[in-house]
XYZ file of C-alpha atoms in Angstrom:
687
model
C -133.887 60.242 130.670
C -132.886 59.399 126.901
C -129.418 58.149 127.988
C -131.022 55.941 130.690
C -133.257 54.446 128.452
C -130.817 53.791 125.839
C -128.196 52.073 128.354
C -130.863 49.743 129.682
C -131.751 48.683 126.294
C -128.261 48.138 125.405
C -127.646 46.037 128.426
C -130.785 43.997 127.638
C -129.363 43.380 124.154
C -125.936 42.405 125.477
C -125.391 41.711 129.284
C -121.724 41.433 128.556
C -121.850 45.324 128.597
C -121.670 45.192 132.448
C -124.797 46.454 133.647
C -125.875 50.178 134.489
C -125.166 52.453 137.280
C -127.954 55.366 137.472
C -126.902 58.364 139.365
C -129.798 60.755 140.182
C -131.324 63.055 142.765
C -134.451 61.828 144.704
C -137.838 61.849 142.878
C -136.378 61.068 139.211
C -138.062 57.742 138.775
C -134.972 55.842 138.911
C -136.606 52.705 140.322
C -139.800 52.991 138.304
C -137.657 52.765 134.927
C -135.472 50.046 136.189
C -138.564 48.001 137.050
C -140.164 48.592 133.710
C -137.070 46.970 132.229
C -138.136 43.512 133.338
C -141.558 43.510 131.707
C -139.574 43.896 128.251
C -137.230 41.058 128.393
C -138.280 37.764 126.636
C -139.612 34.998 128.482
C -137.146 32.313 129.362
C -137.347 28.307 129.397
C -136.289 26.795 132.627
C -135.786 23.358 133.680
C -138.533 22.017 135.769
C -137.426 21.586 139.521
C -133.967 23.440 138.991
C -133.426 26.203 141.562
C -130.818 27.913 139.485
C -132.987 28.555 136.392
C -130.996 26.356 134.167
C -131.624 26.664 130.107
C -133.043 23.375 128.922
C -131.180 24.104 125.735
C -127.871 24.601 127.207
C -127.691 23.428 130.992
C -125.190 24.319 133.331
C -122.796 21.390 133.578
C -121.847 22.310 137.042
C -125.517 23.070 138.301
C -125.841 22.019 141.987
C -129.273 20.655 141.079
C -127.821 18.702 137.888
C -126.821 17.237 135.685
C -129.870 17.746 133.587
C -130.881 15.309 130.780
C -131.249 16.917 127.332
C -134.868 15.982 127.344
C -135.655 17.159 130.943
C -139.168 18.756 131.284
C -139.236 22.376 131.290
C -141.568 25.469 131.313
C -141.399 29.004 130.349
C -141.755 31.902 132.679
C -141.061 35.759 132.635
C -137.540 37.030 133.228
C -136.925 37.419 137.040
C -136.392 40.880 138.588
C -134.735 40.301 141.692
C -134.374 43.298 144.263
C -131.637 43.247 146.583
C -131.936 45.308 149.780
C -129.448 47.511 151.418
C -129.871 45.438 154.637
C -129.231 42.153 152.927
C -126.586 39.762 154.409
C -123.579 37.806 152.595
C -125.343 34.488 153.119
C -128.587 35.788 151.670
C -126.788 37.391 148.545
C -124.557 34.138 147.469
C -126.295 31.230 149.582
C -125.251 29.321 152.546
C -125.534 25.815 154.249
C -128.621 25.143 155.717
C -127.335 24.795 159.137
C -130.629 23.673 160.883
C -130.964 20.750 158.504
C -127.080 19.827 158.649
C -127.234 19.589 162.234
C -130.794 17.808 162.596
C -130.567 15.415 159.681
C -126.804 15.129 159.188
C -126.953 16.292 155.400
C -125.098 18.900 153.775
C -127.794 21.170 152.304
C -127.146 24.333 150.312
C -129.705 27.120 150.231
C -129.568 29.158 146.992
C -129.354 33.128 147.433
C -130.310 36.103 145.374
C -127.491 35.561 142.788
C -129.168 32.294 141.925
C -132.699 33.725 141.756
C -131.490 36.334 139.474
C -129.741 34.358 136.837
C -131.036 35.056 133.213
C -133.105 37.973 134.806
C -132.413 41.308 136.286
C -130.555 41.978 139.672
C -131.780 45.472 140.735
C -129.811 47.083 143.738
C -131.477 50.213 144.966
C -129.201 52.730 146.936
C -125.974 50.803 145.800
C -123.563 53.364 147.377
C -124.958 52.322 150.722
C -124.485 48.639 150.211
C -121.590 47.125 152.248
C -118.336 46.901 150.064
C -117.857 43.370 150.349
C -121.508 42.531 148.870
C -120.812 44.919 146.157
C -117.644 42.980 145.406
C -119.656 39.933 145.202
C -122.036 41.200 142.906
C -119.945 42.780 140.503
C -117.659 39.751 140.315
C -120.405 37.482 139.665
C -121.697 39.948 136.971
C -118.310 39.910 135.463
C -117.656 36.264 135.416
C -121.135 34.875 134.812
C -120.816 32.474 137.818
C -121.261 32.484 141.604
C -118.622 30.626 143.547
C -119.502 30.044 147.227
C -116.895 29.067 149.725
C -118.291 29.047 153.281
C -119.680 27.068 156.212
C -118.194 23.906 154.681
C -119.945 24.505 151.404
C -118.183 24.652 147.970
C -120.561 25.374 144.960
C -120.410 26.964 141.528
C -123.474 28.024 139.687
C -124.202 30.255 136.662
C -125.228 33.652 137.420
C -125.738 35.558 134.429
C -128.002 38.649 134.992
C -128.303 42.099 134.065
C -126.985 44.303 137.111
C -128.688 47.569 137.513
C -127.860 49.753 140.342
C -129.384 53.154 141.623
C -128.022 55.926 143.964
C -128.556 59.385 145.113
C -125.098 61.275 145.090
C -126.463 63.314 148.069
C -125.731 60.049 150.236
C -122.364 59.575 149.242
C -120.254 58.212 146.252
C -119.097 54.511 146.131
C -115.690 53.747 145.705
C -114.318 54.529 142.102
C -113.000 51.032 141.847
C -116.641 49.906 142.309
C -117.981 52.317 139.883
C -115.593 51.312 137.120
C -116.965 47.628 137.364
C -120.372 48.994 135.935
C -120.347 49.045 132.142
C -122.453 52.201 131.886
C -123.059 54.923 133.977
C -125.973 57.562 133.455
C -126.648 60.765 135.472
C -130.398 61.707 135.356
C -132.290 64.714 136.721
C -135.933 65.894 136.708
C -137.119 67.779 133.698
C -136.640 71.367 133.561
C -139.008 71.960 130.993
C -142.816 72.830 132.358
C -144.593 70.946 129.642
C -142.476 67.703 130.415
C -143.057 68.057 134.188
C -146.736 68.664 133.457
C -146.847 65.456 131.267
C -145.298 63.221 133.907
C -147.796 64.443 136.536
C -150.605 63.738 134.109
C -149.276 60.285 133.371
C -149.056 59.448 136.978
C -152.549 60.699 138.012
C -153.836 58.535 134.973
C -151.954 55.371 136.245
C -153.531 55.874 139.824
C -156.925 56.340 138.224
C -156.892 53.240 136.330
C -153.645 50.875 136.062
C -155.131 48.509 133.829
C -156.263 51.212 131.368
C -153.142 52.906 131.637
C -150.966 49.656 130.915
C -153.341 48.993 128.020
C -152.717 52.269 126.536
C -148.896 51.589 126.255
C -148.930 47.798 125.782
C -148.361 48.140 121.896
C -145.429 50.156 122.562
C -143.954 47.740 124.849
C -144.473 44.787 122.596
C -142.756 46.651 119.769
C -139.775 47.457 122.281
C -139.788 43.762 123.446
C -139.591 42.553 119.963
C -136.962 44.905 118.897
C -134.796 43.590 121.754
C -135.072 40.119 120.634
C -134.232 41.068 117.053
C -131.107 42.791 118.231
C -130.148 39.777 120.495
C -130.233 37.600 117.387
C -128.361 40.142 115.249
C -125.657 40.753 117.964
C -123.417 37.663 117.139
C -123.394 38.867 113.422
C -122.339 42.463 113.845
C -118.732 43.186 112.674
C -116.335 45.566 114.587
C -113.686 46.910 111.801
C -110.275 47.391 112.807
C -110.484 51.187 111.898
C -113.264 51.569 114.607
C -111.444 49.356 117.256
C -108.326 51.781 116.697
C -110.529 54.666 117.291
C -111.693 53.035 120.462
C -108.304 52.495 121.730
C -107.118 56.253 120.759
C -110.262 57.692 122.505
C -109.491 55.638 125.799
C -105.829 56.830 125.466
C -106.773 60.400 125.077
C -109.251 60.261 127.875
C -106.540 59.170 130.423
C -108.475 55.973 131.608
C -106.815 53.385 133.772
C -106.557 49.850 132.599
C -108.160 47.971 129.643
C -111.681 47.645 130.927
C -112.724 50.780 129.099
C -111.739 49.663 125.809
C -113.669 46.524 126.118
C -116.881 47.971 127.392
C -116.646 50.586 124.675
C -116.251 47.866 122.096
C -119.210 45.861 123.445
C -121.539 48.656 123.810
C -120.683 50.044 120.265
C -121.578 46.391 118.984
C -124.763 46.474 120.869
C -125.581 49.894 119.477
C -125.254 48.640 116.076
C -127.389 45.452 116.855
C -130.077 47.905 118.231
C -130.150 50.310 115.353
C -130.315 47.272 112.962
C -126.796 47.615 111.488
C -124.201 44.787 110.545
C -121.121 46.818 111.125
C -120.131 49.311 113.922
C -119.755 52.855 112.691
C -117.935 55.769 114.073
C -121.327 57.190 115.487
C -121.700 53.960 117.532
C -118.242 54.339 119.053
C -118.987 58.163 119.899
C -122.266 57.024 121.509
C -120.650 54.103 123.394
C -117.759 56.253 124.686
C -120.277 58.887 125.936
C -121.941 56.072 128.054
C -118.958 54.179 129.192
C -116.222 56.614 129.600
C -116.901 59.442 131.590
C -117.021 58.061 135.045
C -113.665 56.111 134.605
C -111.698 59.498 134.545
C -111.747 60.236 138.090
C -108.169 60.339 139.456
C -108.636 61.101 143.212
C -111.274 59.448 145.154
C -112.572 62.821 146.519
C -112.587 64.704 143.095
C -115.864 66.004 142.331
C -118.041 63.538 140.223
C -119.279 64.488 137.034
C -119.361 63.249 133.170
C -117.003 65.926 131.806
C -118.517 66.052 128.465
C -116.103 68.735 127.049
C -113.198 66.663 127.880
C -114.604 63.572 126.316
C -115.349 65.759 122.908
C -111.627 66.863 123.054
C -110.754 63.006 123.213
C -112.847 62.281 120.657
C -111.683 65.091 118.258
C -108.158 64.038 118.959
C -108.689 60.541 118.071
C -110.325 61.502 114.601
C -107.424 63.763 114.035
C -104.692 61.052 114.898
C -106.788 58.397 112.533
C -107.062 61.038 109.507
C -103.374 61.609 110.148
C -102.595 58.100 109.940
C -104.789 57.469 106.881
C -103.232 60.499 105.154
C -99.616 58.824 105.682
C -101.068 55.412 104.419
C -102.415 57.240 101.133
C -99.186 58.900 100.407
C -96.267 57.823 98.151
C -93.712 57.941 100.496
C -92.550 59.391 104.042
C -91.624 62.839 102.288
C -94.541 62.865 99.749
C -96.357 65.659 101.642
C -93.842 67.284 103.700
C -91.090 68.228 101.309
C -90.304 72.148 100.510
C -91.839 71.713 97.087
C -95.328 70.228 98.285
C -98.169 71.932 97.221
C -100.793 70.921 100.081
C -99.291 73.622 102.612
C -99.501 73.111 106.281
C -101.585 70.279 107.669
C -104.539 71.690 109.475
C -104.503 68.375 111.622
C -100.671 68.964 112.597
C -101.017 71.893 114.904
C -101.615 72.113 118.716
C -105.258 70.517 118.617
C -104.239 67.396 116.674
C -103.103 65.730 119.728
C -99.513 65.603 118.670
C -98.184 68.203 121.193
C -99.241 70.522 123.948
C -101.914 72.886 123.230
C -101.043 76.298 124.289
C -104.864 77.130 124.925
C -104.890 74.202 127.442
C -105.453 74.627 130.896
C -102.222 74.416 132.846
C -101.652 71.534 134.949
C -103.159 72.111 138.431
C -100.968 72.583 141.525
C -103.082 72.532 144.654
C -104.700 69.577 146.327
C -108.290 68.363 145.862
C -110.851 70.936 146.621
C -109.080 73.866 145.109
C -108.457 72.663 141.773
C -105.052 70.731 142.490
C -103.125 67.999 141.362
C -103.512 64.306 142.821
C -102.590 64.301 146.428
C -99.480 62.329 147.569
C -97.825 61.488 150.754
C -95.384 64.235 151.141
C -96.916 65.529 154.532
C -97.977 68.919 155.487
C -96.599 72.010 154.083
C -93.485 73.588 155.980
C -94.503 75.755 158.621
C -93.557 79.308 159.564
C -93.166 80.979 162.546
C -96.008 83.542 163.616
C -95.258 86.655 164.898
C -97.501 88.743 167.157
C -97.720 91.857 165.154
C -101.144 93.634 165.593
C -103.319 94.496 168.427
C -104.860 91.833 170.513
C -108.603 91.804 170.645
C -109.070 89.961 173.715
C -111.411 91.185 176.275
C -109.125 92.526 179.440
C -111.475 91.071 181.977
C -111.338 87.616 180.500
C -108.779 85.086 182.059
C -105.389 84.618 180.716
C -106.276 81.695 178.510
C -107.564 84.389 175.991
C -103.789 85.527 175.460
C -101.971 84.847 172.440
C -98.709 85.990 170.639
C -100.649 86.770 167.119
C -103.401 88.939 166.457
C -106.871 87.440 166.248
C -107.839 89.411 163.166
C -104.865 90.110 161.149
C -105.041 92.270 157.822
C -107.396 90.689 155.445
C -109.162 88.347 157.918
C -111.956 90.477 158.865
C -113.448 90.474 155.251
C -113.228 86.534 155.452
C -109.925 85.539 153.915
C -110.205 82.180 152.007
C -106.932 79.989 152.078
C -106.169 77.220 149.657
C -105.398 73.779 150.956
C -102.107 71.924 150.154
C -101.700 68.593 148.820
C -103.408 65.830 151.056
C -101.260 63.308 152.767
C -101.739 59.930 154.501
C -102.648 60.379 158.097
C -102.377 58.348 161.063
C -105.472 56.327 162.009
C -107.580 57.695 164.623
C -109.760 55.055 165.958
C -111.896 54.302 169.074
C -110.166 51.986 171.609
C -113.277 50.181 172.950
C -115.128 47.705 170.838
C -118.351 48.520 169.162
C -121.417 46.499 168.363
C -120.352 46.527 164.613
C -123.503 48.105 163.369
C -121.828 49.841 160.384
C -119.249 47.926 158.585
C -116.062 49.809 157.899
C -112.283 50.082 158.408
C -111.789 52.482 161.532
C -112.536 51.330 165.048
C -112.750 47.580 166.329
C -116.195 45.989 166.788
C -117.795 43.037 166.896
C -118.798 42.025 163.424
C -120.153 38.957 161.233
C -116.781 38.799 159.472
C -113.126 38.951 160.876
C -111.164 37.244 163.623
C -113.076 34.549 165.629
C -112.669 35.330 169.397
C -115.457 32.802 170.857
C -118.835 31.553 170.542
C -122.472 32.428 171.756
C -125.944 31.036 171.808
C -127.540 32.499 168.588
C -130.488 35.120 169.278
C -133.251 33.518 167.038
C -132.095 32.470 163.751
C -128.389 32.019 163.106
C -126.966 35.287 162.148
C -123.370 34.455 161.325
C -121.163 31.448 160.865
C -121.577 28.336 163.318
C -118.879 27.543 165.521
C -118.701 23.987 165.396
C -116.414 23.147 168.281
C -118.720 24.940 170.808
C -121.725 23.394 169.156
C -120.308 19.698 169.720
C -119.141 20.764 173.093
C -122.809 21.835 173.921
C -124.080 18.612 172.652
C -121.957 16.316 174.723
C -122.533 18.611 177.874
C -126.339 18.031 177.251
C -125.699 14.215 177.004
C -123.699 14.155 180.197
C -120.084 13.786 178.478
C -121.347 10.434 176.743
C -119.880 10.983 172.977
C -120.955 7.596 171.341
C -123.855 8.031 169.290
C -124.683 11.475 170.331
C -127.001 13.424 168.077
C -126.647 17.365 167.753
C -130.120 19.147 168.387
C -130.839 22.671 166.852
C -130.716 23.937 170.609
C -126.983 22.975 170.891
C -126.127 25.282 167.923
C -123.444 28.113 168.698
C -122.572 30.997 166.404
C -119.039 32.435 166.074
C -118.342 35.704 167.562
C -115.952 38.026 165.293
C -113.980 40.806 165.687
C -113.684 43.236 162.860
C -113.731 46.992 161.981
C -116.724 49.552 161.909
C -117.202 52.844 160.513
C -117.913 55.882 162.698
C -119.292 59.163 162.590
C -116.188 61.623 162.217
C -117.393 65.211 163.295
C -114.760 67.951 162.672
C -114.747 70.904 164.729
C -112.579 73.528 162.966
C -111.400 76.967 164.181
C -111.915 79.431 161.540
C -111.173 82.612 163.392
C -108.818 85.378 162.608
C -105.831 83.866 164.432
C -106.000 80.932 161.964
C -105.215 83.468 159.131
C -102.088 84.593 160.392
C -98.786 83.527 158.427
C -100.823 80.942 156.401
C -101.718 78.740 159.191
C -105.113 78.165 157.715
C -103.607 76.479 154.568
C -101.789 73.938 156.974
C -104.803 73.343 158.711
C -106.979 72.812 155.584
C -104.340 70.467 154.357
C -104.676 68.269 157.666
C -108.599 68.198 157.601
C -108.506 67.488 153.809
C -106.101 64.454 154.688
C -108.356 63.390 157.389
C -111.615 63.750 155.210
C -109.716 61.470 152.568
C -109.013 59.164 155.477
C -112.701 59.035 156.440
C -113.575 58.170 152.788
C -111.186 55.269 152.694
C -112.855 53.805 156.030
C -116.439 54.135 154.952
C -117.190 56.893 157.609
C -120.056 59.431 157.925
C -118.617 62.876 158.322
C -119.840 66.409 159.625
C -118.092 69.626 160.066
C -118.656 72.555 162.446
C -116.660 75.888 161.941
C -116.493 78.635 164.377
C -115.505 82.295 163.903
C -117.040 85.845 164.823
C -119.567 85.243 167.601
C -121.252 81.755 166.434
C -120.594 78.385 165.231
C -121.784 77.233 162.065
C -122.687 73.648 160.817
C -121.293 73.795 157.367
C -121.723 70.120 156.719
C -124.366 68.085 158.385
C -123.422 64.535 158.973
C -123.302 62.806 155.540
C -121.748 59.926 153.610
C -120.955 62.599 150.844
C -117.152 63.007 151.311
C -117.000 64.991 148.193
C -119.187 67.792 149.609
C -116.919 67.801 152.634
C -114.124 68.595 150.445
C -115.939 71.534 148.517
C -117.298 73.049 151.855
C -113.687 72.878 153.082
C -112.397 74.580 150.069
C -114.710 77.491 150.306
C -114.070 77.553 153.925
C -113.194 81.277 155.092
C -111.426 82.840 158.233
C -111.722 85.963 160.169
C -113.183 87.555 163.296
C -113.011 86.231 166.946
C -112.699 82.638 168.488
C -115.944 81.502 169.988
C -114.755 77.998 170.901
C -117.467 77.302 173.510
C -120.013 77.805 170.373
C -118.433 75.098 168.489
C -118.292 72.674 171.197
C -121.980 73.297 172.034
C -122.898 72.708 168.210
C -120.780 69.483 168.194
C -122.495 68.271 171.449
C -126.135 69.071 169.824
C -125.034 67.515 166.537
C -123.910 64.163 168.276
C -127.217 63.971 170.313
C -129.346 64.204 167.239
C -127.191 61.603 165.407
C -127.528 59.132 168.525
C -131.156 59.164 168.293
C -131.087 58.773 164.434
C -128.605 56.107 164.544
C -127.776 54.560 168.119
C -125.182 52.131 166.815
C -122.979 54.407 164.843
C -120.419 55.829 167.512
C -118.980 59.397 167.206
C -115.271 60.423 167.007
C -114.883 64.066 167.571
C -111.886 65.856 166.062
C -111.357 69.498 167.410
C -108.749 71.220 165.374
C -107.809 74.440 167.249
C -105.048 76.338 169.053
C -107.323 76.535 172.286
C -107.858 80.154 172.290
C -111.164 81.601 173.211
C -111.654 85.425 172.595
C -115.548 85.210 172.361
C -118.290 83.622 174.374
C -117.769 81.731 177.788
C -114.786 79.681 178.680
C -114.714 76.416 176.739
C -113.881 74.413 179.839
C -117.624 75.032 181.006
C -118.976 73.016 177.782
C -117.016 70.029 178.488
C -119.718 68.039 180.478
C -121.880 68.412 177.413
C -119.300 66.078 175.475
C -118.736 63.541 178.412
C -118.299 59.956 177.223
C -117.561 61.067 173.576
C -114.121 59.847 172.217
C -112.258 63.264 171.350
C -109.043 64.092 169.691
C -107.810 67.701 170.046
C -105.424 68.497 167.251
C -103.192 71.310 168.574
C -102.532 73.789 165.471
C -100.698 76.393 167.751
C -97.221 77.283 166.149
C -94.496 79.732 166.470
C -91.889 80.438 169.064
C -94.013 81.423 171.941
C -96.549 78.842 172.671
C -99.529 78.938 175.514
C -100.510 75.453 175.361
C -104.065 76.371 175.729
C -105.107 73.110 173.529
C -103.787 70.968 176.233
C -105.851 72.637 178.763
C -109.068 72.060 176.673
C -107.986 68.364 175.926
C -107.612 68.029 179.723
C -111.113 69.318 180.543
C -112.508 67.195 177.494
C -110.883 63.869 178.704
C -109.382 63.887 175.050
C -106.278 62.918 173.569
C -103.843 65.783 172.532
C -102.116 65.555 169.151
C -99.833 68.091 167.689
C -100.829 69.151 163.957
C -97.447 67.724 162.718
C -98.198 64.357 164.386
C -101.118 63.611 162.017
C -98.908 62.420 159.387
C -98.789 58.554 158.899
C -95.753 56.741 160.201
C -96.679 56.030 163.867
C -99.316 53.438 162.996
C -102.995 53.728 164.704
C -103.859 56.042 167.325
C -106.606 54.717 169.633
C -108.690 57.054 171.406
C -108.931 56.029 175.136
C -112.646 57.465 175.933
C -115.419 55.410 174.475
C -118.933 56.388 174.072
């Protein structure tokens, strides 16, 4: 909590730092501490009648309600705290044309959005990881530029939008895109206290607040006034804080050693270090300020692959800081010497330089971890597009464990329990590759914005018009509106007036996100001849594709005599990668149990979220050596868009996956056909 408190105070001192993203599990008071920040901010003077909160001392020359005279009447009010809900629409965020007034009165009226309301205050986004990507882009662009630019519905408006952007999220519900996390200046991880005394004090204060809110607030009013005064003093000192060249060089070295991309990290660390110096009452940035700023601004910028597990990696940051210090000492030592050979000649009394060894940053450290060689989820290198690993033919050595009384569909050329599989062998995944896009052919209702299946949406290609259900939800369709008005007047166009009942809205087609449910065969036959490595690589590649398309994912595996829901439907794709990496193989093949579990999972998710369509991906060779015939379970999955990925390999093939696909009405795709290159693959059956 100390880091969160400091990060929020620094953004209050210098909004140019770029906002704060708070990551923490449920019940850690993220929202409470963010809402408390607004009460510490100083009051602001606002031009009376201005909907955009212009400062009378420096009004925005482009204010839509302006221009404001220097002596315009004004008043003072507390800094605003505007909360943006997850279900907000784009027109509510940036503002839009007042279409009802435009059609009824013939005037172009602009209705401001939440960005205008948050100007010179705090914009708080709870569950920012669940916010649609295009809305997050709007927020972060406005926070970075200090202005909102609206170009929609025939309206072109620019207005000031300088605010403290604070987002909170629960990592269990999924990670936002790394590109978006990078746009936040500071990222802080919070957790519930682990000390019993601290937890007891939290409960004690909560009970005291519930017993008497006014008395509780009065108890801490003095501390709040002191913090508010300190923020004002730090803001006044901020323009006069000096950032020495030596500390600026240290910032650049730390960012290079830490391996960040781009220049945003350097700028944020510099701004944060200046704010730290101002907060502590200093006029010059120190090395300690740079170290603290780097700890808040850098850790979240080091992630290379979108499915790498998140974390601050404090140890790596300490190494980067130590390497930067060593480089700076080495450079200072060279500058203090008499010449290039003053400390390196054979007669030098200085001896070997302690900072010139492997730990100084000048060369590789023999004690460093070797570069990883596998894919994400098994400690590997960044994935590439090389495709799946080469396949090897699989022999049929070993006894077959099928029941002699079962149909011939249970037969297979390789053993179902090779050596080592009985104990639950764990195969690594290879480097992920770019897959073909599996999508549902039929259009959905667009309940969840994404990039997978076609759906009716609020944005995208216009394909027609319709009468709005209640208030206009999307953009107006002007030609259809005029046609409706002319039709109402019997085709007489002269002097025709458009009434609100003539209004038509545009129908857009875009893309939606789906629930991608994986059913993976983890039986002993999958462990033969490294087949599971190939399968894991394919599933890992599909997981990455689901992440990029903003899908929810779930995973079911089957082996032995039962199926296991190893990953309930979630938006946390990183958890899916970890569950895949720990997946073990061995035992018989209860394919029917896996399908039954998938049917139950889809039924539950449909009750929970009827607008999200499922896409079932079954990864199997079609063998079933335990339980009933999987064909008997097919009716339970009727109407579910399904793809059967056939992972059968070897010189002898039984084509049992094709039999399963026929029973499910599913599309059949060989494992080696998943790699990108053939474009989108629409799944015919629609829910």
